[in-house]
mmCIF file of C-alpha atoms in Angstrom:
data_model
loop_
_atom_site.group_PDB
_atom_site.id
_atom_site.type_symbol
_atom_site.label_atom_id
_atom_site.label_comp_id
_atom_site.label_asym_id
_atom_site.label_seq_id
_atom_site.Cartn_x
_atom_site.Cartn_y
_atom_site.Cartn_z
ATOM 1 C CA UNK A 1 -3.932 3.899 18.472
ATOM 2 C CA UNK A 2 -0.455 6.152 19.277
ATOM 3 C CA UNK A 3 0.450 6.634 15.687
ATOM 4 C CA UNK A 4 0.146 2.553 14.500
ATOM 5 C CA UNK A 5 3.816 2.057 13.175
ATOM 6 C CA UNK A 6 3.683 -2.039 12.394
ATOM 7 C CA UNK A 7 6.610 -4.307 11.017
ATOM 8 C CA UNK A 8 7.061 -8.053 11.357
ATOM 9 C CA UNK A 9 10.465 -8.132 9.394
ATOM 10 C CA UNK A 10 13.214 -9.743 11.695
ATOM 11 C CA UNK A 11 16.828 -8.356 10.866
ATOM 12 C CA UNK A 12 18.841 -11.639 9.663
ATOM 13 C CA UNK A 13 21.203 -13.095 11.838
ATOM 14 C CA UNK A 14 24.965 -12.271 11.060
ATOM 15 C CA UNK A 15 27.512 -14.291 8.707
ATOM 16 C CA UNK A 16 28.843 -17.193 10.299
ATOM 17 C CA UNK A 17 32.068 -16.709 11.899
ATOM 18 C CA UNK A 18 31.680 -13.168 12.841
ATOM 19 C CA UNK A 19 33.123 -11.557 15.702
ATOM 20 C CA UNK A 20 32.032 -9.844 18.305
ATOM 21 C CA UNK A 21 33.490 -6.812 17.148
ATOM 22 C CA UNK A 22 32.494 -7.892 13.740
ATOM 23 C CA UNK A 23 28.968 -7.589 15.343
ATOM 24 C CA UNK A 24 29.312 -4.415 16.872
ATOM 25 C CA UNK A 25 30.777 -2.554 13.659
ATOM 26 C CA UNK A 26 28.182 -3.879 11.677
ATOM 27 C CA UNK A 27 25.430 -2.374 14.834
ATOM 28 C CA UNK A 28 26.927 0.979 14.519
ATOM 29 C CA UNK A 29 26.772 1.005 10.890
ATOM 30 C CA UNK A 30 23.340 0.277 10.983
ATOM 31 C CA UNK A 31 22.692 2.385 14.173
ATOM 32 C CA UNK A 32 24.467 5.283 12.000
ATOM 33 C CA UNK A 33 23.140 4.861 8.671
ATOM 34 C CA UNK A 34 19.590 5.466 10.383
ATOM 35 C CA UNK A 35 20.641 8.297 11.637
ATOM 36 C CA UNK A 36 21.677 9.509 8.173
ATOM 37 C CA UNK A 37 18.603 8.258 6.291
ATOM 38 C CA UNK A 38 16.187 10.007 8.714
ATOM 39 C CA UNK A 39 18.179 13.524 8.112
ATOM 40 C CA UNK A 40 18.904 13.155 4.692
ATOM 41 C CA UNK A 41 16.816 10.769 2.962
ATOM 42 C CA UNK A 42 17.985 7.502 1.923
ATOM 43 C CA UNK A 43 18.840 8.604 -2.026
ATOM 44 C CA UNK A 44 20.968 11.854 -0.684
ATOM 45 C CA UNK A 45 23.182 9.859 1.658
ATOM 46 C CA UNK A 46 26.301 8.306 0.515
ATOM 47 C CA UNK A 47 28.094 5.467 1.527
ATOM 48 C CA UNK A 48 31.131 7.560 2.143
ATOM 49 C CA UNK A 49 29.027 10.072 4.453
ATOM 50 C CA UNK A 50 27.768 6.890 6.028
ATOM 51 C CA UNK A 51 31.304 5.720 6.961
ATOM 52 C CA UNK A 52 32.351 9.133 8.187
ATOM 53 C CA UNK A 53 29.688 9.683 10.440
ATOM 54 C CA UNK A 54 30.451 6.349 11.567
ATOM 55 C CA UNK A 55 34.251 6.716 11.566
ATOM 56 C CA UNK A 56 34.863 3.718 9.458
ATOM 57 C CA UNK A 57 36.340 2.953 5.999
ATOM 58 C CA UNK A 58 33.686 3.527 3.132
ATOM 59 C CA UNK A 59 35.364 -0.719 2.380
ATOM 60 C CA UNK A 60 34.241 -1.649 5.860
ATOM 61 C CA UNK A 61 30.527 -0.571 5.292
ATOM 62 C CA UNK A 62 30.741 -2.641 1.755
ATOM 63 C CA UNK A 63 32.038 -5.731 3.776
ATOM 64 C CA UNK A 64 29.531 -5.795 6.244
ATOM 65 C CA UNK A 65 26.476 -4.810 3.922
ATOM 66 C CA UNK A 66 27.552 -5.324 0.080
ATOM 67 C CA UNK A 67 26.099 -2.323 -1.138
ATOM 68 C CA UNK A 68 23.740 0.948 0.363
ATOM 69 C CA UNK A 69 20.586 -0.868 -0.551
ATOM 70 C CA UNK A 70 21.524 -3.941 1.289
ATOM 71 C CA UNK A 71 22.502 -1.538 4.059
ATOM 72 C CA UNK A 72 18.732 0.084 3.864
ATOM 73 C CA UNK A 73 17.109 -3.252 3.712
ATOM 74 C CA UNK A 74 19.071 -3.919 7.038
ATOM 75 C CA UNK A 75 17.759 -0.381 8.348
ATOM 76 C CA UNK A 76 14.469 -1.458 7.795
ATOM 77 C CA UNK A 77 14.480 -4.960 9.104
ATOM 78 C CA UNK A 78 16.189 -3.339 12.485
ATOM 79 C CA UNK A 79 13.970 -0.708 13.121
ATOM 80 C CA UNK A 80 10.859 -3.074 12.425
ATOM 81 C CA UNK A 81 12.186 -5.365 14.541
ATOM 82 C CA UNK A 82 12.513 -2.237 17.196
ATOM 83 C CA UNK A 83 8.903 -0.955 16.344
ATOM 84 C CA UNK A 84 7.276 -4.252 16.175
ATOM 85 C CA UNK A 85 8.095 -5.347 19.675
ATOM 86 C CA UNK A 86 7.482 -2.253 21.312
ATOM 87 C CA UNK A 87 3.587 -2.416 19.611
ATOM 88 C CA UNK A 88 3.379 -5.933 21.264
ATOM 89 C CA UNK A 89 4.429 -5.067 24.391
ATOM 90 C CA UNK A 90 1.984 -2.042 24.724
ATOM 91 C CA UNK A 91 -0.958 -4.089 23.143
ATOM 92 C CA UNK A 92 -0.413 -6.519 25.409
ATOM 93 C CA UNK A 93 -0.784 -4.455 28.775
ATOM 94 C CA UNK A 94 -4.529 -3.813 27.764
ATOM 95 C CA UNK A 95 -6.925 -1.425 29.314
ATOM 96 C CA UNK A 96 -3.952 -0.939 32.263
ATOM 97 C CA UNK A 97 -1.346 0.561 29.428
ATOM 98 C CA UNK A 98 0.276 3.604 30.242
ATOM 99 C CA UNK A 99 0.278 5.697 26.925
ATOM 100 C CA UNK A 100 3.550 8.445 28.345
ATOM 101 C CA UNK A 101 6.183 5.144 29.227
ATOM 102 C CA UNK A 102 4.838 3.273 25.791
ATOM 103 C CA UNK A 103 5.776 7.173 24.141
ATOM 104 C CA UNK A 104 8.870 7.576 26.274
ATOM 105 C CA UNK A 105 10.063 4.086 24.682
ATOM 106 C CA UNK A 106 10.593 6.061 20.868
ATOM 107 C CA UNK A 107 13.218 8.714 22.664
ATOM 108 C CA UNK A 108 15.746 5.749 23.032
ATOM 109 C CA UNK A 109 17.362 4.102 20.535
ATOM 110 C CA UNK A 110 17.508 5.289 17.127
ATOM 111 C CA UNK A 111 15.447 8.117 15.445
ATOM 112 C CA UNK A 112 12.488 5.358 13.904
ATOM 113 C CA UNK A 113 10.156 7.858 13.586
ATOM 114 C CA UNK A 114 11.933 10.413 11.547
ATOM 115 C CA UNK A 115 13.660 7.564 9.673
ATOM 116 C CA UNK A 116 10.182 6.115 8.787
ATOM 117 C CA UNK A 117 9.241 9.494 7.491
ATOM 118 C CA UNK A 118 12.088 9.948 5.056
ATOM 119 C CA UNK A 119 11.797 6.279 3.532
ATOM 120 C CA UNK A 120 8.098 6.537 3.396
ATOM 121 C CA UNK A 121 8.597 9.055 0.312
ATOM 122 C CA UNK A 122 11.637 7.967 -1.196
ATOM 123 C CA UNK A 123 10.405 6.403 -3.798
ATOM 124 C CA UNK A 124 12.268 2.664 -3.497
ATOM 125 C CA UNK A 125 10.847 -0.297 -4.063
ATOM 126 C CA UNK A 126 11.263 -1.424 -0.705
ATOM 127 C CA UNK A 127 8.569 0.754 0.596
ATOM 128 C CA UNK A 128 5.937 -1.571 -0.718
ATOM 129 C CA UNK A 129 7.651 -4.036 0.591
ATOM 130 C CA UNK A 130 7.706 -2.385 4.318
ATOM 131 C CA UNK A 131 4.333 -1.092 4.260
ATOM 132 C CA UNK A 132 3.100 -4.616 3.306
ATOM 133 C CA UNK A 133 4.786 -6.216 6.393
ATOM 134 C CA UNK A 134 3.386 -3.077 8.480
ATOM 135 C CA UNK A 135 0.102 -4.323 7.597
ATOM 136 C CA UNK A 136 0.434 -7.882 7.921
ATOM 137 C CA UNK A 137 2.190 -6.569 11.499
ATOM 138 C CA UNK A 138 -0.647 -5.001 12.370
ATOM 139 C CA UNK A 139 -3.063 -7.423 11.974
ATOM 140 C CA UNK A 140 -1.563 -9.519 14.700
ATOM 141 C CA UNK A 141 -0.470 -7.279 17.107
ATOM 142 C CA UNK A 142 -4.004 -5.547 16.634
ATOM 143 C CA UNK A 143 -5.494 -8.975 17.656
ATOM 144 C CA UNK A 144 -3.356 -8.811 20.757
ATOM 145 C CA UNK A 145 -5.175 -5.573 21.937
ATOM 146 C CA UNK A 146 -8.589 -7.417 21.209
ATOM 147 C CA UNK A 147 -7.422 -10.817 23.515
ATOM 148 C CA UNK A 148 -6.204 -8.174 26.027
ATOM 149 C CA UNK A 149 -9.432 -6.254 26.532
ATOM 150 C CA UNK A 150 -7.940 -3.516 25.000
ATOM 151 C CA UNK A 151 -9.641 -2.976 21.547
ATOM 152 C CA UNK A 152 -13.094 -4.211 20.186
ATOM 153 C CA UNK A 153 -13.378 -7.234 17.668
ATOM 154 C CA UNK A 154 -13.538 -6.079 13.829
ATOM 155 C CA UNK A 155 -15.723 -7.815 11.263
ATOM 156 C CA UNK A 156 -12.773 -6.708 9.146
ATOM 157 C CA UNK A 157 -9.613 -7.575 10.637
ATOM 158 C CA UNK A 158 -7.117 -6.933 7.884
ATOM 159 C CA UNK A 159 -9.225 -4.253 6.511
ATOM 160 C CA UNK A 160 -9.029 -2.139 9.714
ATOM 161 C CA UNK A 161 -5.217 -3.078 9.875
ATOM 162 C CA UNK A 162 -4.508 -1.679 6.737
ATOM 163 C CA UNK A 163 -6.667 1.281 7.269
ATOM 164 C CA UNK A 164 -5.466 2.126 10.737
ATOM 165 C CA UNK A 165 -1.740 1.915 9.044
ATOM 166 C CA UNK A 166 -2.626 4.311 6.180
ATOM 167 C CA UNK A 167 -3.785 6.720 8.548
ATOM 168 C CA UNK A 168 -1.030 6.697 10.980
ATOM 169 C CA UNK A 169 1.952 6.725 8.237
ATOM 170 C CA UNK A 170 0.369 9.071 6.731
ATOM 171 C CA UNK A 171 0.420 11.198 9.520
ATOM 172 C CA UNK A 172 3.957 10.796 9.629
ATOM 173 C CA UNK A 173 4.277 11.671 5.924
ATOM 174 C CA UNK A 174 2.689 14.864 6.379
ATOM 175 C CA UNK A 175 4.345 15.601 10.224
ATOM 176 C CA UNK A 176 4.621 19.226 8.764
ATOM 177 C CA UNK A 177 1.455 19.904 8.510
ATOM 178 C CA UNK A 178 0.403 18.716 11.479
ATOM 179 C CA UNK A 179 3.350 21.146 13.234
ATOM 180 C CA UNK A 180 1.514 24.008 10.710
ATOM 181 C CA UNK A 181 -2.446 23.015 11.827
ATOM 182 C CA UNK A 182 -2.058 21.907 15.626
ATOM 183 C CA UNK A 183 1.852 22.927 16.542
ATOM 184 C CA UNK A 184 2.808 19.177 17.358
ATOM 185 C CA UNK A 185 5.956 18.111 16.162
ATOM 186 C CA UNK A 186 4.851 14.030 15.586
ATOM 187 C CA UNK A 187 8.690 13.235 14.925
ATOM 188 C CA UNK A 188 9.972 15.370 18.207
ATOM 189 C CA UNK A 189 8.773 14.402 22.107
ATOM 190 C CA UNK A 190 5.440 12.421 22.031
ATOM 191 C CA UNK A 191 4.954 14.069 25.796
ATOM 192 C CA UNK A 192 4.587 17.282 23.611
ATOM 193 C CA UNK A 193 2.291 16.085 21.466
ATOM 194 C CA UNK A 194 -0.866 15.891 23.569
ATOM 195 C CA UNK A 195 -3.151 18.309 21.270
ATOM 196 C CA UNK A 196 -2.771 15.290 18.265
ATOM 197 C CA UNK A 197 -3.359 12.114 20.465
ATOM 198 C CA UNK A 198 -6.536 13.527 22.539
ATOM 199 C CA UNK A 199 -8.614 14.593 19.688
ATOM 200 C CA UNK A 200 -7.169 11.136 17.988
ATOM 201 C CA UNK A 201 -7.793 8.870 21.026
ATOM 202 C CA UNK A 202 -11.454 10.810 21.697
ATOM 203 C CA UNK A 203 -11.866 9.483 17.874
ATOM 204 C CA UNK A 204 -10.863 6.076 18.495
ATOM 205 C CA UNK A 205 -12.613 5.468 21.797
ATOM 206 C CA UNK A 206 -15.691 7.544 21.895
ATOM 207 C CA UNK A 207 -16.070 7.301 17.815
ATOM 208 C CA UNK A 208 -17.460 9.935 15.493
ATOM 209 C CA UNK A 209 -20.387 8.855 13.703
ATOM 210 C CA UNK A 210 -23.722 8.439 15.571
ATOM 211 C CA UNK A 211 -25.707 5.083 16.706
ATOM 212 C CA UNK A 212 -28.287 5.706 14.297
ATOM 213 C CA UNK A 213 -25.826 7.679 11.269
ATOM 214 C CA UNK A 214 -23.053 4.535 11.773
ATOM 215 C CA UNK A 215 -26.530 1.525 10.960
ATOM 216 C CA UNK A 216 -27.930 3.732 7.911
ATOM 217 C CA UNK A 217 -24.402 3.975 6.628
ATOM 218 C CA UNK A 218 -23.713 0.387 6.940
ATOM 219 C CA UNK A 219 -26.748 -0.665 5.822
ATOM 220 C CA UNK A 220 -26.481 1.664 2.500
ATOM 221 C CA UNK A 221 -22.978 -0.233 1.803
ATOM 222 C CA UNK A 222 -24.302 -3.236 2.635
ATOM 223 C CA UNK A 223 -27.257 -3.001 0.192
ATOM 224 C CA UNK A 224 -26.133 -0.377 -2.519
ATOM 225 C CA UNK A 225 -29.613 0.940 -4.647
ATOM 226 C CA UNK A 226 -29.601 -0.698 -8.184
ATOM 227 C CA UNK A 227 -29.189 1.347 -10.991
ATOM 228 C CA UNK A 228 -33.201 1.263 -11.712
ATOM 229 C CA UNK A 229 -33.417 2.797 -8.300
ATOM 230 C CA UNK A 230 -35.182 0.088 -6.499
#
């Protein structure tokens, strides 16, 4: 419901035998090359600019990673890990979920919205791979809200997962438009951002479609005319 971001990936664990400061070189790596990806795109950033933003060697990053795509697939697995459990957390509060601390939760940590954004469109690979696991995410944590109270059964469980996942990356996607058409920046403060989630959230719980429109629609997909018109 506020912007469905979905990932079930789990970052692997690290090489045996490494250090704790192994550990934490390898975290601000990560932490640093998400940074870089969500201001410059994934294909635009360098391994070098990587390690100077990070103030490491440009050899460290290859130790720890093996190569910028490994170091993406990392990026990914992290902030899915990130995004996944916040979505479980808020979908498991139900009905009594407070919308501004689940937002709040996004300001911290690193930038997973604008990173999302930038990989999205970059034209890898992996992002078939991503949005796949955002959907399969999303069917589980969706089911959450439904055992909580919090959002209605669905004839169509994965269906509605992957549409509700379409919608909401594509809003990121197009985050420029939306700052054009309604002056909401979706990738800035989501406290400032009121004027997209209350005409989405009067969408999602007080619907669009009629009683009697929603049936006759339904009913025509359900039953499509033959071609002889009967």
């Amino acid at each position: 419901m506020f912007s469905v971001l979905n990932m079930s990936s789990v970052e692997a664990g690290p090489p045996t035998g490494e250090t704790d400061a192994d550990r934490t070189a390898r975290a601000r790596i990560r932490d640093t090359a998400i940074r870089c990806f969500a201001e410059s795109g994934v294909a635009a950033t360098s391994v070098r600019a990587i390690a100077k933003a990070a103030r490491v060697s440009p050899a460290l990053v290859i130790h720890h990673f093996g190569s910028k795509d490994a170091l993406r697939v990392a990026c990914d697995q992290h902030v899915a890990a990130l995004v996944r459990e916040q979505k479980v957390t808020a979908m498991a509060e139900g009905p009594s979920l407070d919308p501004l601390a689940a937002f709040r939760v996004y300001r911290e940590g690193p930038p997973l919205l604008p990173y999302l954004a930038r990989t999205l469109v970059d034209g890898s690979p992996h992002v078939a791979e991503l949005i796949d696991e955002m959907v399969a995410d999303a069917v589980g944590y969706l089911q959450t809200g439904v055992d909580a109270g919090m959002l209605t059964p669905s004839d169509h469980p994965y269906g509605r997962a992957a549409v509700l996942t379409l919608w909401s990356l594509g809003a990121l996607v197009l985050h420029e438009h939306t700052r054009r058409l309604l002056d909401v920046d979706l990738l800035g403060d989501p406290q400032a951002a009121t004027d997209y989630f209350l005409p989405a959230l009067e969408l999602f719980g007080e619907g669009l479609l009629t009683r009697q429109a929603y049936d006759a629609i339904q009913a025509s997909m359900s039953h499509p005319a033959r071609e002889d018109g009967s």
